[in-house]
mmCIF file of C-alpha atoms in Angstrom:
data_model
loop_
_atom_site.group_PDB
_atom_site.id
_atom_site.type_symbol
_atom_site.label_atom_id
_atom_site.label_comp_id
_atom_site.label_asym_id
_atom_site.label_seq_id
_atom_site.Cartn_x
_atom_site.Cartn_y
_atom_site.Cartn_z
ATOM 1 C CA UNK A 1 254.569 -98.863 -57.708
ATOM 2 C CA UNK A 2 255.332 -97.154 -53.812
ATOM 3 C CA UNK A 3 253.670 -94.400 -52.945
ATOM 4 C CA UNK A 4 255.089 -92.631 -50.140
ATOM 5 C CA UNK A 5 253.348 -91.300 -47.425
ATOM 6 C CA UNK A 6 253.553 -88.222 -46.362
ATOM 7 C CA UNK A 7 252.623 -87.547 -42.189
ATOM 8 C CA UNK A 8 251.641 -83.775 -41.870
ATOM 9 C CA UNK A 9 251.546 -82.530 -38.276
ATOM 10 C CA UNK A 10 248.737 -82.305 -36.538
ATOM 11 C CA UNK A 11 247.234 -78.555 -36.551
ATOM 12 C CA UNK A 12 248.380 -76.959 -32.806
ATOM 13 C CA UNK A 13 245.501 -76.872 -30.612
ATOM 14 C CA UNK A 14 244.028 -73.233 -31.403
ATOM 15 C CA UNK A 15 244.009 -73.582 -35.119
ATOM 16 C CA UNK A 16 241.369 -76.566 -34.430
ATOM 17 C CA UNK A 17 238.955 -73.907 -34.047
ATOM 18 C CA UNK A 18 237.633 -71.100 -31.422
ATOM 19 C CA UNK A 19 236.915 -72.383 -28.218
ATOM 20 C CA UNK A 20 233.590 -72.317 -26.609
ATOM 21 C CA UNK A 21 232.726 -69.362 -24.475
ATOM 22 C CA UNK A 22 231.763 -70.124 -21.093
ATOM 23 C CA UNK A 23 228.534 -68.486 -20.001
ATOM 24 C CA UNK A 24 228.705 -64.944 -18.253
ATOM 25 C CA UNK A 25 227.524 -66.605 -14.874
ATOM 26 C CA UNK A 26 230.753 -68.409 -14.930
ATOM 27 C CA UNK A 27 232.658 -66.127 -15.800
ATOM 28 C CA UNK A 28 232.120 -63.737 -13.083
ATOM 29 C CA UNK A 29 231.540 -66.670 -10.432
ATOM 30 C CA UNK A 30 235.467 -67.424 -11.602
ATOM 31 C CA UNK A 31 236.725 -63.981 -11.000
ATOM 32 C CA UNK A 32 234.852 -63.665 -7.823
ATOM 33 C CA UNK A 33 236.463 -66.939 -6.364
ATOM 34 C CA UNK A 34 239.978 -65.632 -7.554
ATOM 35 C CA UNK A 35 239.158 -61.960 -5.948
ATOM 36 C CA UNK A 36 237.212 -63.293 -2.923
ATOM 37 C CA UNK A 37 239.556 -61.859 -0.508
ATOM 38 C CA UNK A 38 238.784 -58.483 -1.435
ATOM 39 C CA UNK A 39 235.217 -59.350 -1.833
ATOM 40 C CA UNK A 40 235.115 -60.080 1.836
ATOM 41 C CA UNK A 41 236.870 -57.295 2.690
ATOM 42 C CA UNK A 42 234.252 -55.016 0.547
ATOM 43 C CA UNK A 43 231.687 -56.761 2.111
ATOM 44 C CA UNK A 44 233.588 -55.797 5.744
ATOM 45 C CA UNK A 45 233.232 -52.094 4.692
ATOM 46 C CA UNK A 46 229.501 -51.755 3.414
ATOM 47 C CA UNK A 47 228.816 -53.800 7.080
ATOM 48 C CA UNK A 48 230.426 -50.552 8.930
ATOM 49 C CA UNK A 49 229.450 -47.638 6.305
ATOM 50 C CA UNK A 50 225.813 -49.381 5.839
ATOM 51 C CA UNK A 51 224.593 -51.928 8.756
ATOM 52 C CA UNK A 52 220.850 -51.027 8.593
ATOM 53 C CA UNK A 53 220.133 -53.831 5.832
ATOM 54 C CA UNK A 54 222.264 -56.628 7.310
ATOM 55 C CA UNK A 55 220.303 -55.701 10.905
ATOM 56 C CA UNK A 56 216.929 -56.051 9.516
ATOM 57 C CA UNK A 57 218.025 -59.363 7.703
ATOM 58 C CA UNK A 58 219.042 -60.570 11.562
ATOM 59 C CA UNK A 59 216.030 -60.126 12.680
ATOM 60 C CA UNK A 60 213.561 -62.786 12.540
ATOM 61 C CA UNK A 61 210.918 -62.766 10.000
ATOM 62 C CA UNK A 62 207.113 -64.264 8.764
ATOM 63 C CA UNK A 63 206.833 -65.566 5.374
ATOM 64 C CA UNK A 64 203.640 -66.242 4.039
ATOM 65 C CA UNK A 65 199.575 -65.040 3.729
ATOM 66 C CA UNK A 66 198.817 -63.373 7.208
ATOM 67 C CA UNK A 67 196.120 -65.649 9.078
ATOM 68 C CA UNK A 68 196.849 -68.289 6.007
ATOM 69 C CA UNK A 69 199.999 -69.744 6.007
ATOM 70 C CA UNK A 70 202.738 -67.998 8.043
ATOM 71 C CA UNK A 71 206.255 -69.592 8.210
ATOM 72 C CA UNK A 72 208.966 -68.313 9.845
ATOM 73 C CA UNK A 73 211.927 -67.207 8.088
ATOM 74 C CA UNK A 74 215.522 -66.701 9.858
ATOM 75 C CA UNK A 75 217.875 -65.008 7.065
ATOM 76 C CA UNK A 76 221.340 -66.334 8.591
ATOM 77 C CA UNK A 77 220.424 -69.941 9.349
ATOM 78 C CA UNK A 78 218.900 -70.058 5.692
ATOM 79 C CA UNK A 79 222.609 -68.741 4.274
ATOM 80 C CA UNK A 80 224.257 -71.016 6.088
ATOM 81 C CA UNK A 81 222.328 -73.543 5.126
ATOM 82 C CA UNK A 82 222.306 -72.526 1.473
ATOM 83 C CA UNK A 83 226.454 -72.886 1.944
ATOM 84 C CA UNK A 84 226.783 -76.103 3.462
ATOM 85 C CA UNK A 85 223.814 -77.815 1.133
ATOM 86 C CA UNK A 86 226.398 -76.795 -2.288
ATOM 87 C CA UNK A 87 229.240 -77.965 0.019
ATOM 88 C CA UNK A 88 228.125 -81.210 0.219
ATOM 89 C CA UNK A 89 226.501 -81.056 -3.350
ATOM 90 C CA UNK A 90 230.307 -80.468 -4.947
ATOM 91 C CA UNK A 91 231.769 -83.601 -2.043
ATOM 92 C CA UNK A 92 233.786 -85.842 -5.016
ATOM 93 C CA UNK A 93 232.404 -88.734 -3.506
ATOM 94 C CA UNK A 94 234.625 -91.607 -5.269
ATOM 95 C CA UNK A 95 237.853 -90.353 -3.327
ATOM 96 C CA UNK A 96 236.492 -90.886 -0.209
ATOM 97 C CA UNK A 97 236.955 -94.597 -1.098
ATOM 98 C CA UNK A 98 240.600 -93.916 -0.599
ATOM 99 C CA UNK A 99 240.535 -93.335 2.848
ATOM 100 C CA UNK A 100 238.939 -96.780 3.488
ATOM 101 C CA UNK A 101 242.426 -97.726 2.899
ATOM 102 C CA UNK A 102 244.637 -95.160 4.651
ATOM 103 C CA UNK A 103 242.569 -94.142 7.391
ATOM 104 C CA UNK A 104 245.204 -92.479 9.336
ATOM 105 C CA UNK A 105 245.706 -88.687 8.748
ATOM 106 C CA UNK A 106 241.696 -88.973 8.759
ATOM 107 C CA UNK A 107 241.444 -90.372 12.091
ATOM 108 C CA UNK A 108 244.177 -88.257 13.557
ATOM 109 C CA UNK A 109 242.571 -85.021 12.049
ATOM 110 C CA UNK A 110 238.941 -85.422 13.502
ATOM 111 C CA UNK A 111 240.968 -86.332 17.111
ATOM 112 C CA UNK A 112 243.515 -83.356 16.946
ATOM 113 C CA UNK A 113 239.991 -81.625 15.918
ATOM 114 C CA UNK A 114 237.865 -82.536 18.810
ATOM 115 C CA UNK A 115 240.988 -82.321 21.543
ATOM 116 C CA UNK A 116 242.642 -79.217 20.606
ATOM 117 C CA UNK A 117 239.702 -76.958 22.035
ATOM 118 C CA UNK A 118 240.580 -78.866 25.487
ATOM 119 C CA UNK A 119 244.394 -77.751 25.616
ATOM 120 C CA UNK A 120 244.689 -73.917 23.483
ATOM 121 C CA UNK A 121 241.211 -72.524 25.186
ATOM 122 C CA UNK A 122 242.018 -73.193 29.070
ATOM 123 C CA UNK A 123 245.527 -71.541 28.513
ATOM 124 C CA UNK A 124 244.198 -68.429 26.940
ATOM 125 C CA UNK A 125 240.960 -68.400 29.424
ATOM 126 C CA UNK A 126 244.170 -68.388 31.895
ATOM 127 C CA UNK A 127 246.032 -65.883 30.614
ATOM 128 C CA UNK A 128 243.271 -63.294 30.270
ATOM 129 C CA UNK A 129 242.131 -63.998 34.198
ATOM 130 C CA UNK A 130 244.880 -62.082 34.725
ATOM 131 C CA UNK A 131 244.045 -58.906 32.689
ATOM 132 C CA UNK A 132 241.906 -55.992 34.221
ATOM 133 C CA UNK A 133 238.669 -57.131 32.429
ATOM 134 C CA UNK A 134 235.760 -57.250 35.236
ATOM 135 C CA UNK A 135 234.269 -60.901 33.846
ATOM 136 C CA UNK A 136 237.960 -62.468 33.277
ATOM 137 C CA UNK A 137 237.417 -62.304 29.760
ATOM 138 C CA UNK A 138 234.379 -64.473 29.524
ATOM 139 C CA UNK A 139 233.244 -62.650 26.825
ATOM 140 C CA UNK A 140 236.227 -63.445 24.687
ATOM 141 C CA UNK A 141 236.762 -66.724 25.815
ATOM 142 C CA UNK A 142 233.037 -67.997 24.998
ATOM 143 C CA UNK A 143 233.538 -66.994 21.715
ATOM 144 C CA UNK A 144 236.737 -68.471 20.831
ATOM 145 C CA UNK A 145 235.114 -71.320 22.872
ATOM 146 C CA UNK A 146 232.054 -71.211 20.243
ATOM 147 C CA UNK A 147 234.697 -71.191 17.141
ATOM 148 C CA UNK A 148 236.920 -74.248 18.067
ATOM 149 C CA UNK A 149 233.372 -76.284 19.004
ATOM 150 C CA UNK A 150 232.264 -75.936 15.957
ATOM 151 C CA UNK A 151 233.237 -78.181 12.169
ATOM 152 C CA UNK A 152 235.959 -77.984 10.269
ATOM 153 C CA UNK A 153 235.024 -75.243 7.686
ATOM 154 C CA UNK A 154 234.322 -76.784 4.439
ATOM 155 C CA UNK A 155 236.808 -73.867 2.750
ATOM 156 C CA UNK A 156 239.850 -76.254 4.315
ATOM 157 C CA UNK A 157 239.108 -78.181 1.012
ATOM 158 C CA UNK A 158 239.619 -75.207 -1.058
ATOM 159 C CA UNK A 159 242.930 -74.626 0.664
ATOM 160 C CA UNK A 160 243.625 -78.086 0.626
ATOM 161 C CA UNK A 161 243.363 -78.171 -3.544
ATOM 162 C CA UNK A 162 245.180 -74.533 -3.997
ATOM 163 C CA UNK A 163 248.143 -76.615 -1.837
ATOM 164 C CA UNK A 164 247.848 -79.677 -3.803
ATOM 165 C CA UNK A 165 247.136 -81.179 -0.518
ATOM 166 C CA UNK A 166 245.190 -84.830 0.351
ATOM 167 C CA UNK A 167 241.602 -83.667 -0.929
ATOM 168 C CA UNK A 168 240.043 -86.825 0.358
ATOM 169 C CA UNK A 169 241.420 -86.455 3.832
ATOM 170 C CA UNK A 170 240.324 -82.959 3.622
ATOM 171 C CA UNK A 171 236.767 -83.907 2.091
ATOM 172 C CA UNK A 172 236.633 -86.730 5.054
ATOM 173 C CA UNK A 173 237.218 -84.118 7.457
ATOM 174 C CA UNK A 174 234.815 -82.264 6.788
ATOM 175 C CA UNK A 175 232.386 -84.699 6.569
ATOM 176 C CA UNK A 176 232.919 -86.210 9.540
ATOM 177 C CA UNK A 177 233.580 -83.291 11.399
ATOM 178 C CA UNK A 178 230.245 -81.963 9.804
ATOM 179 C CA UNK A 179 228.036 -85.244 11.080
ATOM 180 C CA UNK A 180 229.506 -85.894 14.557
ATOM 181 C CA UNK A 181 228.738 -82.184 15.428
ATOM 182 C CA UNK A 182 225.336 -82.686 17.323
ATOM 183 C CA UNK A 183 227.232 -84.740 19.268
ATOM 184 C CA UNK A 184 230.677 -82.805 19.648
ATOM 185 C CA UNK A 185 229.470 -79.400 19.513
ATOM 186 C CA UNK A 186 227.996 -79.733 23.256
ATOM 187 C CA UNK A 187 230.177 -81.684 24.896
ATOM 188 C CA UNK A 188 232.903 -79.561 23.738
ATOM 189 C CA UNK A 189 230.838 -76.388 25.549
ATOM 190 C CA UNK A 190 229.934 -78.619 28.592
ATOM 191 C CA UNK A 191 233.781 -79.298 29.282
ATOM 192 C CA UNK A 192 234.861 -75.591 28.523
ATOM 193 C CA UNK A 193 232.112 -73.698 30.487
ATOM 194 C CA UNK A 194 233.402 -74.146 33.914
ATOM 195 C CA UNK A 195 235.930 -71.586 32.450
ATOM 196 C CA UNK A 196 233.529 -68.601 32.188
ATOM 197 C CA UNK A 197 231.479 -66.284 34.291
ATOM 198 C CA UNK A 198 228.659 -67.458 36.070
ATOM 199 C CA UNK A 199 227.113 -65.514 33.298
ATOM 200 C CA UNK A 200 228.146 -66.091 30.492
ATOM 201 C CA UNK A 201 228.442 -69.891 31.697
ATOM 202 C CA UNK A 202 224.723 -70.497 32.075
ATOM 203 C CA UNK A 203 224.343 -68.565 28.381
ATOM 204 C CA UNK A 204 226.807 -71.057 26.725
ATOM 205 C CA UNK A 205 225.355 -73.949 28.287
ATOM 206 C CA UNK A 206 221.662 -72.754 26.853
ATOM 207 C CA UNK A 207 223.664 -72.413 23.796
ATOM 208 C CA UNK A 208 225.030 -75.855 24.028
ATOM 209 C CA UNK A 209 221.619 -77.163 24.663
ATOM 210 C CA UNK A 210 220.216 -75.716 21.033
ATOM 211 C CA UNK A 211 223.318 -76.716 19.583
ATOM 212 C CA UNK A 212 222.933 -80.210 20.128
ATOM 213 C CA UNK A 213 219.590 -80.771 19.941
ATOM 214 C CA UNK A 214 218.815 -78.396 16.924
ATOM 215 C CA UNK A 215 220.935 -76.293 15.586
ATOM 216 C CA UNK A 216 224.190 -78.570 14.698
ATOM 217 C CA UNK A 217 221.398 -81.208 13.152
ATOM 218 C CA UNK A 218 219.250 -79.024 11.364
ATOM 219 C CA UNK A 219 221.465 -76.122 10.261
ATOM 220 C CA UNK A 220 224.587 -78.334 9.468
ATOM 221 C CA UNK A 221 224.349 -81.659 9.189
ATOM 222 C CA UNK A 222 220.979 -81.397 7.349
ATOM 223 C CA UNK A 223 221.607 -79.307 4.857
ATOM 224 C CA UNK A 224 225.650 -80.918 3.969
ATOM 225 C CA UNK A 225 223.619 -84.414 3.912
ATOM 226 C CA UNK A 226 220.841 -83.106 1.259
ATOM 227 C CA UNK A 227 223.781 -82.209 -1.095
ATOM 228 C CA UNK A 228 225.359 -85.442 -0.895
ATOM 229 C CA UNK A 229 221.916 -87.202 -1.437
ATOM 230 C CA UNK A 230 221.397 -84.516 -4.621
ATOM 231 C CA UNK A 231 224.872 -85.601 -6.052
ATOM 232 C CA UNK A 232 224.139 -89.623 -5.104
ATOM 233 C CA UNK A 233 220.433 -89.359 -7.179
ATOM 234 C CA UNK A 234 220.009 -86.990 -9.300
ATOM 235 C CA UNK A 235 220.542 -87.778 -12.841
ATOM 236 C CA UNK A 236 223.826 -85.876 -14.243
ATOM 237 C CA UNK A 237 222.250 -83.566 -16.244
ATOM 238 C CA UNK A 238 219.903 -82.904 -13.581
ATOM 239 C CA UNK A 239 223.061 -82.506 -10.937
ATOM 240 C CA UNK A 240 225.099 -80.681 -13.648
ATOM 241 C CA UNK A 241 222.055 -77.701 -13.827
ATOM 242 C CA UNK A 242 221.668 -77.495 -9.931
ATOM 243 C CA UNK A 243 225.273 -77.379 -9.301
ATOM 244 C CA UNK A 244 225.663 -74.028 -11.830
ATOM 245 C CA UNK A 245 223.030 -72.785 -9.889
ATOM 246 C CA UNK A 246 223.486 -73.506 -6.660
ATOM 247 C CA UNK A 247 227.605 -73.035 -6.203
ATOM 248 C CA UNK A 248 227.411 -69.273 -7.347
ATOM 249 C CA UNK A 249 223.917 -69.227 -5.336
ATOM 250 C CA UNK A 250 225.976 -70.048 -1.973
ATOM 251 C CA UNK A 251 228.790 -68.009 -2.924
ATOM 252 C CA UNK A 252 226.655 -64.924 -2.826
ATOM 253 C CA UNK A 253 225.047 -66.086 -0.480
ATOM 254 C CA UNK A 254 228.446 -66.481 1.981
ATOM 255 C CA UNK A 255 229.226 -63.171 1.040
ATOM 256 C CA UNK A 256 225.971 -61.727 2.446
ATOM 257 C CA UNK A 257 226.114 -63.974 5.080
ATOM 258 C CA UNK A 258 229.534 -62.441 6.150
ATOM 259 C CA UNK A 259 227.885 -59.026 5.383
ATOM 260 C CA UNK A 260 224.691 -60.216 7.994
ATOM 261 C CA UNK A 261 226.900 -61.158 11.154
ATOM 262 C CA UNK A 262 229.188 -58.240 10.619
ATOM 263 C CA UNK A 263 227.063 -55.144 10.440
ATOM 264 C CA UNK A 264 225.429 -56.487 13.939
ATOM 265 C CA UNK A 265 228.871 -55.736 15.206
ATOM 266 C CA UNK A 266 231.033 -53.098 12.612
ATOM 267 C CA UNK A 267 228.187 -50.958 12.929
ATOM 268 C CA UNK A 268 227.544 -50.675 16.200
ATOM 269 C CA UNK A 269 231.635 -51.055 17.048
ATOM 270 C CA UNK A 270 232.036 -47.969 15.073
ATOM 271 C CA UNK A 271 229.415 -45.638 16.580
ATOM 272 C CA UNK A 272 230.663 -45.816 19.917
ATOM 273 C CA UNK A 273 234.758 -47.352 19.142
ATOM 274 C CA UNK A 274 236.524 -49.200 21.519
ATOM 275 C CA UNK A 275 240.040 -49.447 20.776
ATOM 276 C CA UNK A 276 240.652 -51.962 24.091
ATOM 277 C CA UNK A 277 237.949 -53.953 23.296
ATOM 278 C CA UNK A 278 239.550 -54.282 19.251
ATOM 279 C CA UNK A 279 243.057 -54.995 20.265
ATOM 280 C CA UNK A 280 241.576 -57.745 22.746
ATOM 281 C CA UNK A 281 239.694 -59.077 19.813
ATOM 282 C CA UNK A 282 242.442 -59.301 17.515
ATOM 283 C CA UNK A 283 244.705 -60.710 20.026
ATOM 284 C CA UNK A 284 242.866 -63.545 21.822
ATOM 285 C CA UNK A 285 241.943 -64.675 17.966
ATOM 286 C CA UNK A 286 245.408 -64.199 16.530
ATOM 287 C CA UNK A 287 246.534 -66.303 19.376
ATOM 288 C CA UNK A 288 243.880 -69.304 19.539
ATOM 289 C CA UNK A 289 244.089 -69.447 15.867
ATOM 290 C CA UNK A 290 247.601 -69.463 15.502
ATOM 291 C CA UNK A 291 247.897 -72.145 18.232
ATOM 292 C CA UNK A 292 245.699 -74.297 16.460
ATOM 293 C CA UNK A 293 247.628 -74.323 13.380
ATOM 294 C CA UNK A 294 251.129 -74.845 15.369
ATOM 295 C CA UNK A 295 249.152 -77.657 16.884
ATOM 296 C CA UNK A 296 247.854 -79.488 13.990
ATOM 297 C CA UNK A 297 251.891 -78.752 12.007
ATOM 298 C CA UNK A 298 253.603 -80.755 15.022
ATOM 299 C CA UNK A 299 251.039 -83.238 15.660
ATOM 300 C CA UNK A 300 251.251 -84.231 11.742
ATOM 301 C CA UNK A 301 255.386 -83.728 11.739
ATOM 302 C CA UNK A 302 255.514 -86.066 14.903
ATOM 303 C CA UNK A 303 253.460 -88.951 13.356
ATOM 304 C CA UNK A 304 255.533 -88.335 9.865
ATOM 305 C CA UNK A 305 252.208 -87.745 7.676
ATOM 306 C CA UNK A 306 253.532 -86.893 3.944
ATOM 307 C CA UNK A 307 253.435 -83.415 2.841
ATOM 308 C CA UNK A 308 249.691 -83.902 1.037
ATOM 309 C CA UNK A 309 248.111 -85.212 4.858
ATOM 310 C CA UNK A 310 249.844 -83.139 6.705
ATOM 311 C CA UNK A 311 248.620 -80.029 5.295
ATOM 312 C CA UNK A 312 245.031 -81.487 5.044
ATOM 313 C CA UNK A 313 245.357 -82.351 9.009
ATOM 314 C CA UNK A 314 247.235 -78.930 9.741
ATOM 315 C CA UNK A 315 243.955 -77.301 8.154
ATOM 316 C CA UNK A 316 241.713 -78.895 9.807
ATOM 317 C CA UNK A 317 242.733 -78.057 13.242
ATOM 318 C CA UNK A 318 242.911 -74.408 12.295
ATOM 319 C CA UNK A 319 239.762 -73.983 10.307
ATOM 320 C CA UNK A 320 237.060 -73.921 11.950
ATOM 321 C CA UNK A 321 233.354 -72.822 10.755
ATOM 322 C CA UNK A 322 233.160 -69.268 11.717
ATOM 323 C CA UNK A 323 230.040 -69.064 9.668
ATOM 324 C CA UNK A 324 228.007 -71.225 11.685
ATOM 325 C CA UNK A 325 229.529 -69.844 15.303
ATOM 326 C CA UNK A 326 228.410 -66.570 14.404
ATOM 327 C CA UNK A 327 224.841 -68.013 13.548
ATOM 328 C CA UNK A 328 224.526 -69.437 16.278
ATOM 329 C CA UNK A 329 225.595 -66.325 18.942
ATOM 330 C CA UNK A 330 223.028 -64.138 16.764
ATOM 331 C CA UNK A 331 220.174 -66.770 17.345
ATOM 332 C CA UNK A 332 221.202 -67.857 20.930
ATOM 333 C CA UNK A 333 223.033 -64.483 22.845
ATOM 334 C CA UNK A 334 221.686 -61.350 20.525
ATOM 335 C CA UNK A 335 222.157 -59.405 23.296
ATOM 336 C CA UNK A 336 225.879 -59.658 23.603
ATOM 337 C CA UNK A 337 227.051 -58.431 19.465
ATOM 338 C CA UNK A 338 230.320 -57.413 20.712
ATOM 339 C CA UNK A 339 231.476 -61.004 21.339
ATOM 340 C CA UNK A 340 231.035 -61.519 17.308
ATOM 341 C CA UNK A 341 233.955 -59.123 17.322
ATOM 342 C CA UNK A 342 236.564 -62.191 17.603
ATOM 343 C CA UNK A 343 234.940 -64.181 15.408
ATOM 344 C CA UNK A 344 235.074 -61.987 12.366
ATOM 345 C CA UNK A 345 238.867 -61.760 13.439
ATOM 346 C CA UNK A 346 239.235 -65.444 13.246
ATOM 347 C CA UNK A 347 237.600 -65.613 10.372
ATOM 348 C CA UNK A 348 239.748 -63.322 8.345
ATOM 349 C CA UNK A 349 242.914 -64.730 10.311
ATOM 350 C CA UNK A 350 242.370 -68.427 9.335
ATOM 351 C CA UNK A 351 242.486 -67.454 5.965
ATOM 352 C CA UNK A 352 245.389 -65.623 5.863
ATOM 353 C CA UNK A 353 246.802 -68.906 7.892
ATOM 354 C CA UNK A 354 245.894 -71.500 5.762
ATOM 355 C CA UNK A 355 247.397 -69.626 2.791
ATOM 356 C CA UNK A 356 250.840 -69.554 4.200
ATOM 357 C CA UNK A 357 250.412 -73.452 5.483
ATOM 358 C CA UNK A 358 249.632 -74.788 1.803
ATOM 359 C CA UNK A 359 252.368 -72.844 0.673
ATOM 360 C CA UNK A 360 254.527 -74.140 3.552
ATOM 361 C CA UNK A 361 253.417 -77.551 2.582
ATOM 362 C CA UNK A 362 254.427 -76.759 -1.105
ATOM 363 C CA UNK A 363 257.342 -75.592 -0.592
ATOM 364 C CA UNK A 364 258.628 -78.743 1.568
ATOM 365 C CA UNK A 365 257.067 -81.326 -0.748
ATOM 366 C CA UNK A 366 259.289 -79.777 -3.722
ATOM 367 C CA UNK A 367 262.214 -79.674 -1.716
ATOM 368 C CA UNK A 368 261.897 -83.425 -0.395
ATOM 369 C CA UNK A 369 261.252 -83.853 -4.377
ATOM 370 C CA UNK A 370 264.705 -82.798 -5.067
ATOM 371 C CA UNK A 371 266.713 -84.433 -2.580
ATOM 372 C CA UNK A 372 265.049 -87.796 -3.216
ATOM 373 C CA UNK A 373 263.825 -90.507 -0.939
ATOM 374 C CA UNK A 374 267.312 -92.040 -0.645
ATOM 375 C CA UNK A 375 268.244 -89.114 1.249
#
């Protein structure tokens, strides 16, 4: 005797039972990453309406039993150092095998990263010589000089992933960028100080000076390298708890690192305004920044880089870390806040720019899509 069968459908996927809540940590760490442009620009606001905190955090401090054991603390180098330690903790470290085999858009990117300093900041150092400033615009120029020296900011990979660009490329970048600094970082302000002031030259090339020999080793590359020896060792339970506490840790802590270099300006700025001194701000960032991203588009158009490394290489010429540039004017020229001015700018403009490349980059990778690789 047959017995037929009957199949019955599988159940749909929510009748299979509720789903696990995530943990109210998460949760909010989620919406803050989707709302972090306004959270930035909150944190902009208390800066100007409440500096007093984020000046007392810039100020150095002593940690410890007094006459025991007394350490010095720096609030902004430990932030920034908090935020490049979960950067390198959350590096995907099996893609970077890829680019072992297509080295190209990685090699071009950390070039185009290094060179572009050398041709956008002479021009605009040019172009202000001939404004009625009384230093030439050394001030502005020696911080756009400080922005471009410094690594490719570790949020390109964000951008890169929201574009569904070449995340290794973009992880590579930033690595390398991020470990050839104490070597980049002051050359790149030893070729672009004959630009300035006698001034403000002999400040940058102190500034170059910590740079290389300290700052660049022990507030960058130290930190990015102890996250990727955390995620190489630790046991993945072990990584999984540190990385839910450490990746909403350093997204606070960015916020209140943003909050920390901008009330030693906002603050200040507003009590006394200077509307010449703003527009020159805006404008010598709005142009370096946007030069830099023209620069890195044509560069990867020219060599033909597919949509996914081109965007990757695009970001990195334009994104720089503003983070650490502003670190290091607060620890190495605290007398000269208004020069922090641009960098805020550029920080808030590279943003806005790398939004509108990955969705440049999106838009032509659909479009080639459609018309087909025949065409």
């Amino acid at each position: 005797m047959h017995v037929q069968q009957q199949n019955h459908p599988a159940p749909p996927p929510h009748c299979a039972g509720p789903r696990p809540k995530r943990p109210a940590a998460h949760r909010a760490v989620a919406l803050l990453r989707r709302r972090l442009g306004r959270a930035v620009t909150v944190t902009y606001v208390a800066a100007a309406a409440l500096p007093s905190p984020g000046l007392w955090l810039r100020r150095p401090h002593v940690l410890g039993v007094a006459g025991l054991v007394e350490l010095p603390f720096k609030a902004p180098q430990f932030l920034l150092a908090l935020v490049l330690f979960s950067a390198g903790l959350q590096v995907p470290l099996g893609e970077l095998r890829r680019l072992v085999r297509r080295p190209a858009a990685l090699v071009t990117g950390l070039a185009l990263h290094v060179l572009a300093p050398l041709l956008i900041v002479p021009a605009v150092a040019l172009a202000l010589r001939q404004t009625s400033d009384s230093d030439g615009g050394s001030g502005m120029v020696a911080a756009m000089i400080l922005i471009v020296a410094m690594p490719v900011a570790a949020g390109a990979t964000v951008w890169t992933a929201k574009g569904d660009g070449d995340q290794p490329t973009a992880v590579g970048l930033v690595l390398a960028s991020t470990l050839a600094s104490p070597l980049t970082l002051p050359l790149t302000l030893a070729a672009l100080c004959p630009l300035l002031s006698a001034d403000y030259a002999g400040r940058l090339a102190t500034a170059g000076q910590a740079a290389g020999h300290a700052f660049a080793l022990t507030s960058v590359v130290l930190p990015c390298g102890a996250g990727l020896l955390s995620r190489l060792v630790l046991p993945r339970r072990a990584l999984h708890g540190l990385l839910s506490t450490a990746v909403p840790a350093a997204l606070l802590g960015s916020l209140l690192l943003t909050y920390v270099n901008a009330s030693g300006v906002l603050g200040p700025f507003l009590a006394r305004p200077r509307p010449v001194l703003l527009a020159a701000a805006l404008t010598v960032a709005a142009t370096v920044c946007g030069l830099s991203f023209v620069l890195g588009g044509l560069t990867a158009r020219a060599l033909r880089l597919d949509a996914h490394a081109g965007a990757s290489v695009t970001l990195a010429c334009g994104m720089n870390n503003s983070s650490a540039s502003a670190v290091l004017i607060t620890t190495t020229l605290p007398d000269r806040p208004h020069i922090l001015l641009p960098v805020l700018a550029y920080g808030l403009l590279q943003k806005v720019a790398a939004g509108r490349v990955v969705r440049g980059y999106g838009r032509g990778n659909v479009a080639s899509e459609r018309i087909g690789p025949g065409s």
